CSV table of C-alpha atoms in Angstrom, one decimal:
chain,number,residue,atom,x,y,z
A,28,MET,CA,9.5,96.2,57.0
A,29,THR,CA,7.4,94.5,59.4
A,30,ALA,CA,8.0,94.7,63.2
A,31,ALA,CA,9.4,91.2,63.2
A,32,CYS,CA,11.9,92.7,60.2
A,33,HIS,CA,13.2,95.7,62.7
A,34,ARG,CA,13.2,93.6,65.8
A,35,ARG,CA,15.9,91.3,64.5
A,36,GLU,CA,17.6,94.1,63.0
A,37,VAL,CA,18.5,95.6,66.2
A,38,GLU,CA,19.4,92.4,68.2
A,39,LYS,CA,21.4,91.7,65.3
A,40,LYS,CA,23.2,95.2,65.6
A,41,ASP,CA,23.2,94.3,69.8
A,42,ILE,CA,25.3,90.8,68.9
A,43,VAL,CA,27.7,92.8,66.4
A,44,GLN,CA,27.9,95.5,68.7
A,45,ASN,CA,28.4,92.9,72.1
A,46,CYS,CA,30.8,91.0,69.9
A,47,ARG,CA,33.1,93.9,69.3
A,48,HIS,CA,32.8,94.7,73.1
A,49,TYR,CA,33.9,91.3,74.0
A,50,HIS,CA,36.7,91.1,71.3
A,51,CYS,CA,37.6,95.0,72.7
A,52,LYS,CA,37.7,93.4,76.4
A,53,ARG,CA,39.7,90.1,75.1
A,54,GLN,CA,41.9,92.6,73.5
A,55,ASP,CA,42.8,94.8,76.4
A,56,ALA,CA,43.1,91.6,79.0
A,57,GLY,CA,45.5,90.1,76.7
A,58,SER,CA,47.6,93.4,76.7
A,59,ALA,CA,47.3,93.4,80.4
A,60,MET,CA,48.6,90.0,80.8
A,61,THR,CA,51.3,90.6,78.5
A,62,GLU,CA,52.0,94.0,80.9
A,63,LYS,CA,52.0,92.0,83.3
A,64,ILE,CA,54.1,89.2,82.2
A,65,ASP,CA,56.8,91.7,81.5
A,66,MET,CA,56.9,93.5,84.3
A,67,GLU,CA,57.4,89.7,86.4
A,68,ALA,CA,60.1,89.4,84.0
A,69,ALA,CA,61.9,92.3,84.6
A,70,ASP,CA,61.2,91.7,88.3
A,71,THR,CA,62.6,88.4,88.4
A,72,ALA,CA,66.3,89.6,86.3
A,73,MET,CA,66.3,92.5,88.6
A,74,VAL,CA,66.2,89.7,91.7
A,75,GLU,CA,68.9,87.5,89.9
A,76,SER,CA,70.7,90.8,88.8
A,77,GLU,CA,70.7,91.6,92.4
A,78,GLN,CA,71.1,88.4,93.7
A,79,ASP,CA,74.5,88.4,91.2
A,80,SER,CA,75.8,91.0,92.5
A,81,ARG,CA,75.4,89.6,96.0
A,82,ARG,CA,77.4,86.5,95.4
A,83,SER,CA,80.2,88.7,93.4
A,84,ALA,CA,81.2,90.4,96.2
A,85,ASP,CA,80.8,87.8,98.9
A,86,SER,CA,83.5,86.3,96.8
A,87,SER,CA,85.7,89.3,96.2
A,88,GLU,CA,85.3,89.7,100.1
A,89,ARG,CA,85.9,86.0,101.3
A,90,ALA,CA,89.1,86.1,98.5
A,91,TYR,CA,89.5,89.6,100.4
A,92,ASN,CA,90.2,88.3,103.9
A,93,THR,CA,91.8,84.7,102.7
A,94,ILE,CA,94.5,86.8,100.8
A,95,ARG,CA,95.0,89.5,103.0
A,96,GLN,CA,95.5,86.9,106.3
A,97,LEU,CA,98.0,85.0,104.1
A,98,LEU,CA,100.1,88.2,103.3
A,99,VAL,CA,99.8,89.5,106.5
A,100,GLU,CA,101.6,86.3,108.1
A,101,PHE,CA,103.9,86.3,105.1
A,102,LYS,CA,103.0,82.4,104.0
A,103,LEU,CA,103.0,83.9,100.9
A,104,LYS,CA,106.6,84.3,100.1
A,105,PRO,CA,108.2,88.0,99.4
A,106,ASP,CA,108.7,89.6,96.7
A,107,ALA,CA,106.8,86.5,95.0
A,108,ARG,CA,105.0,86.8,92.1
A,109,LEU,CA,100.9,86.1,92.9
A,110,ASN,CA,99.2,83.3,90.4
A,111,GLU,CA,95.9,84.3,90.0
A,112,VAL,CA,94.7,81.0,88.2
A,113,GLN,CA,96.4,79.3,91.0
A,114,LEU,CA,94.3,81.1,94.0
A,115,SER,CA,91.3,80.7,92.1
A,116,ARG,CA,91.5,77.2,92.4
A,117,SER,CA,92.8,76.9,96.0
A,118,LEU,CA,90.0,79.5,97.3
A,119,GLY,CA,87.2,78.0,94.6
A,120,VAL,CA,86.3,81.0,93.1
A,121,SER,CA,86.6,82.6,89.8
A,122,ARG,CA,89.0,84.7,88.3
A,123,THR,CA,87.1,88.0,88.8
A,124,PRO,CA,87.1,87.9,92.8
A,125,ILE,CA,91.0,87.4,92.9
A,126,ARG,CA,91.6,90.7,90.7
A,127,GLU,CA,89.2,92.4,92.7
A,128,ALA,CA,90.8,91.4,96.1
A,129,LEU,CA,94.1,91.9,94.7
A,130,ASN,CA,93.4,95.5,93.5
A,131,ARG,CA,92.5,96.3,96.6
A,132,LEU,CA,95.5,95.1,98.4
A,133,ALA,CA,97.3,96.7,96.4
A,134,SER,CA,95.8,99.7,97.3
A,135,GLU,CA,96.7,98.9,101.0
A,136,GLY,CA,100.3,97.8,100.4
A,137,PHE,CA,100.4,94.8,100.7
A,138,VAL,CA,100.7,93.5,97.1
A,139,SER,CA,102.5,95.9,94.1
A,140,LEU,CA,101.4,95.5,90.7
A,141,THR,CA,103.8,95.7,87.9
A,142,PRO,CA,102.6,96.5,84.6
A,143,ASN,CA,102.4,93.2,81.9
A,144,ARG,CA,103.7,91.0,85.0
A,145,GLY,CA,101.3,90.9,87.2
A,146,PHE,CA,101.2,91.2,91.1
A,147,PHE,CA,103.6,90.5,93.7
A,148,VAL,CA,103.7,90.1,97.5
A,149,ARG,CA,105.3,93.3,99.1
A,150,SER,CA,109.4,93.3,100.3
A,151,LEU,CA,110.4,92.0,103.9
A,152,SER,CA,112.8,94.8,104.2
A,153,THR,CA,114.8,96.3,107.3
A,154,GLU,CA,114.3,100.0,105.1
A,155,GLY,CA,110.3,99.4,104.7
A,156,LEU,CA,109.9,98.6,108.2
A,157,ILE,CA,111.7,101.4,109.4
A,158,ASP,CA,109.2,103.5,106.8
A,159,LEU,CA,106.1,102.0,108.7
A,160,TYR,CA,107.4,102.4,112.4
A,161,GLU,CA,108.1,106.0,111.5
A,162,LEU,CA,104.6,106.7,110.1
A,163,ARG,CA,103.3,105.1,113.1
A,164,SER,CA,105.2,107.2,114.9
A,165,ILE,CA,103.9,110.5,113.4
A,166,ILE,CA,100.3,109.0,113.6
A,167,GLU,CA,100.5,108.3,116.7
A,168,CYS,CA,101.7,111.7,118.2
A,169,ALA,CA,99.0,113.5,116.2
A,170,ALA,CA,96.4,110.9,117.8
A,171,PHE,CA,97.8,112.2,121.6
A,172,ARG,CA,97.7,115.4,120.6
A,173,LEU,CA,94.7,115.9,119.3
A,174,MET,CA,93.4,113.4,122.1
A,175,CYS,CA,94.7,115.8,124.9
A,176,GLU,CA,92.8,118.7,122.9
A,177,ARG,CA,89.3,117.0,122.4
A,178,ALA,CA,88.7,113.9,124.8
A,179,VAL,CA,86.6,114.6,127.5
A,180,ASP,CA,87.2,113.2,131.0
A,181,ALA,CA,85.1,109.9,130.7
A,182,ASP,CA,87.1,109.4,127.2
A,183,ILE,CA,90.5,109.3,129.3
A,184,GLY,CA,88.9,107.4,132.0
A,185,ARG,CA,88.1,104.9,129.5
A,186,LEU,CA,91.9,104.8,128.1
A,187,THR,CA,92.9,104.6,132.0
A,188,ALA,CA,90.3,101.9,132.8
A,189,TYR,CA,91.7,100.1,129.6
A,190,TRP,CA,95.0,100.4,130.8
A,191,ALA,CA,93.9,99.2,134.3
A,192,SER,CA,92.3,96.1,133.1
A,193,ILE,CA,95.2,94.5,131.7
A,194,VAL,CA,98.2,95.8,133.0
A,195,ASP,CA,98.2,93.0,135.6
A,196,GLY,CA,100.4,90.2,134.3
A,197,TYR,CA,100.6,92.0,130.9
A,198,GLN,CA,104.2,90.6,129.7
A,199,ASP,CA,103.1,86.4,130.8
A,200,ASN,CA,100.4,86.6,128.2
A,201,PRO,CA,101.4,84.6,125.1
A,202,PRO,CA,102.8,86.9,122.2
A,203,ASP,CA,99.8,86.9,120.0
A,204,GLU,CA,97.4,88.3,123.1
A,205,ILE,CA,100.7,90.3,124.1
A,206,LEU,CA,100.2,92.1,120.8
A,207,ALA,CA,96.5,91.9,120.5
A,208,LYS,CA,96.3,94.2,123.6
A,209,ASP,CA,99.0,96.8,122.8
A,210,GLU,CA,97.2,97.0,119.2
A,211,GLY,CA,93.8,97.8,120.8
A,212,PHE,CA,95.9,100.5,123.5
A,213,HIS,CA,97.3,102.5,120.9
A,214,LEU,CA,93.7,102.5,118.6
A,215,MET,CA,92.1,103.8,121.1
A,216,ILE,CA,94.5,105.9,121.3
A,217,ALA,CA,93.7,107.3,117.9
A,218,GLU,CA,89.8,106.8,118.5
A,219,LEU,CA,90.0,109.3,121.5
A,220,SER,CA,91.6,111.9,118.8
A,221,GLY,CA,88.3,112.0,117.5
A,222,ASN,CA,89.4,111.7,113.5
A,223,PRO,CA,88.4,108.1,112.3
A,224,GLU,CA,91.0,109.0,109.4
A,225,LEU,CA,94.2,108.4,111.7
A,226,VAL,CA,91.9,104.7,112.8
A,227,ASN,CA,92.1,103.8,109.8
A,228,GLN,CA,95.9,104.3,108.8
A,229,LEU,CA,97.1,103.4,112.3
A,230,ALA,CA,94.6,100.1,111.9
A,231,ALA,CA,96.1,99.2,108.6
A,232,ILE,CA,100.2,100.0,109.4
A,233,ASN,CA,99.0,97.7,112.7
A,234,ALA,CA,98.6,95.6,110.1
A,235,ARG,CA,101.3,95.4,108.1
A,236,ILE,CA,103.7,95.2,110.9
A,237,ARG,CA,102.3,92.8,112.6
A,238,PHE,CA,104.4,89.7,111.7
A,239,ILE,CA,107.4,91.1,112.8
A,240,ARG,CA,106.4,92.7,115.9
A,241,ARG,CA,105.0,89.2,117.2
A,242,ILE,CA,108.5,87.8,116.7
A,243,GLN,CA,110.1,91.3,118.2
A,244,ILE,CA,107.7,90.3,121.3
A,245,GLU,CA,109.0,86.4,121.1
A,246,ARG,CA,112.4,87.3,121.4
A,247,THR,CA,112.4,89.4,124.3
A,248,HIS,CA,109.5,90.4,126.6
A,249,ASP,CA,110.8,93.8,127.5
A,250,PRO,CA,109.9,95.3,130.6
A,251,ARG,CA,110.0,98.9,129.8
A,252,GLN,CA,107.0,98.2,127.9
A,253,VAL,CA,105.1,97.8,130.6
A,254,SER,CA,106.2,101.2,132.5
A,255,SER,CA,105.8,103.0,129.1
A,256,HIS,CA,102.6,102.0,128.6
A,257,SER,CA,102.0,103.5,132.4
A,258,GLU,CA,103.4,107.2,131.8
A,259,ILE,CA,101.4,107.7,128.2
A,260,VAL,CA,98.2,107.3,130.6
A,261,ALA,CA,99.5,109.4,133.0
A,262,ALA,CA,100.4,112.1,130.5
A,263,ALA,CA,97.1,111.3,128.7
A,264,VAL,CA,95.4,112.4,132.3
A,265,ARG,CA,97.5,115.5,132.7
A,266,ARG,CA,96.3,116.1,128.5
A,267,ASP,CA,100.4,116.6,128.5
A,268,ALA,CA,100.2,116.1,125.1
A,269,GLU,CA,104.4,117.1,125.0
A,270,ARG,CA,105.5,114.1,127.7
A,271,GLY,CA,102.9,111.8,125.9
A,272,MET,CA,104.1,112.1,122.3
A,273,LYS,CA,108.0,112.1,123.6
A,274,LEU,CA,106.6,108.7,125.2
A,275,LEU,CA,105.2,107.3,122.4
A,276,ARG,CA,108.5,108.3,120.4
A,277,ASP,CA,110.7,106.6,122.4
A,278,HIS,CA,108.0,103.1,122.7
A,279,ILE,CA,108.1,102.6,119.1
A,280,GLU,CA,112.2,103.5,118.6
A,281,MET,CA,112.1,100.4,121.4
A,282,SER,CA,110.4,98.3,118.2
A,283,VAL,CA,112.6,100.4,116.1
A,284,SER,CA,116.2,99.5,117.4
A,285,ALA,CA,114.8,95.9,117.1
A,286,THR,CA,113.7,95.3,114.0
A,287,GLN,CA,117.2,94.0,112.2
A,288,ASP,CA,117.5,90.9,114.6
A,289,ALA,CA,113.8,90.1,114.2
A,290,LEU,CA,113.9,90.5,110.7
A,291,LYS,CA,116.6,87.4,110.5
A,292,ASP,CA,114.3,85.5,112.6
A,293,ALA,CA,111.4,86.8,110.5
A,294,LEU,CA,112.9,85.9,107.3
A,295,LEU,CA,114.2,81.9,108.3
A,296,LYS,CA,110.2,81.7,109.7
A,297,VAL,CA,109.3,82.8,105.6
A,298,TYR,CA,111.4,80.5,103.9
A,299,THR,CA,111.3,77.6,105.9
A,300,ALA,CA,107.1,77.1,106.2
A,301,PRO,CA,105.8,75.3,103.6
A,302,ASP,CA,103.5,77.6,101.0
A,303,PRO,CA,99.9,77.3,101.8
A,304,ALA,CA,99.2,78.2,98.0
A,305,ALA,CA,101.4,75.8,96.4
A,306,PRO,CA,99.5,72.9,94.8
A,307,ALA,CA,99.6,69.6,96.9
A,308,ARG,CA,102.7,67.1,95.5
A,309,GLY,CA,101.4,63.5,96.5
A,310,ARG,CA,103.8,61.2,97.2
A,311,ARG,CA,106.4,59.5,94.6
A,312,ARG,CA,106.1,56.1,93.3
A,313,VAL,CA,109.3,54.2,93.8
A,314,LYS,CA,109.8,51.7,91.6
A,315,GLY,CA,111.0,48.0,92.3
A,316,GLY,CA,110.2,46.3,95.4
C-alpha cells in the first residue's frame, strides 16, 4: 500500500470514529433533553396538583365558615334537612367542599347526619340547651381550679386588668358587645388553666349557645352578672378555687333558669325570619290589567 493510500485509510477511520462520537453525543443530548422535559412535566403536574389542593381546601374552608355562621345564628331552621345542591349553588362551589364542611360541622354538633337521608340542622330545645350549659359549667369550674393551681401572679393580673377594662358601663353596651366581652372573660380563665383542650371545648360550646345567650341578654340586663364577675375575679386573686367554682356554677345557673322564656323568643325569631338558603322567588305576574 502506498503512503497516499495509507493516509486515506487513516482519514477514513477518523471520519467514521468522529461520526460515531457525534452520533453518541446526539443520543446523549437527546436523552438528557427527554429527561429534562419529563422532569419539567412532573414539576408542572406537582405544582398544579398543589394548586388544586389549595383551591379545594380554600373552598371547603369558605363553605365551612359560611354555613357555620348560618347555623350559629339559626338562620337555617332547626331540624331542617340541608340541601347540598342548593348550598352548592348558593355558595358557588362544588358539592365536595359542601360535603367536607358538613362532615366537619357534624363533628362539632351543629348538624346531624342520618344514614340514607342526609344532614339536618341541630334541634333547638330546652333539654339540648340545658345539656350544653351543664357541660359549660363543668368545663369552666375545672378551668378555674387549674388556673388557681397553675397560673402565676402576672396571669391573674391579666384577668383582673381585663375585667377592670370592661366593667364600667358593661350593662350599657349593645347585646352583641356584652356577649363578646363575657365570652372573652370566661375564655381567659380557660386559657389561664394551661389546658388548650378546655379552651377549645369551651369555645365550641359558646358557639352553640351564642344565639340563645344573645336573646337572654336582649330580654334582660341582669345587674347580678356584673357583681358575679367581680366576685369571680376576687376569688381568682385569692386563689380560692372552691369559692370561684361555686360562683361560676351560680353564674351559669342564672342563664339556665332563663332558658325556657328565652327559647320562646328564639323560636319566634327563627320561624319568622326568611331562609337565606332558599332560592329567590320572582314576583308573580298578575294577568289582566
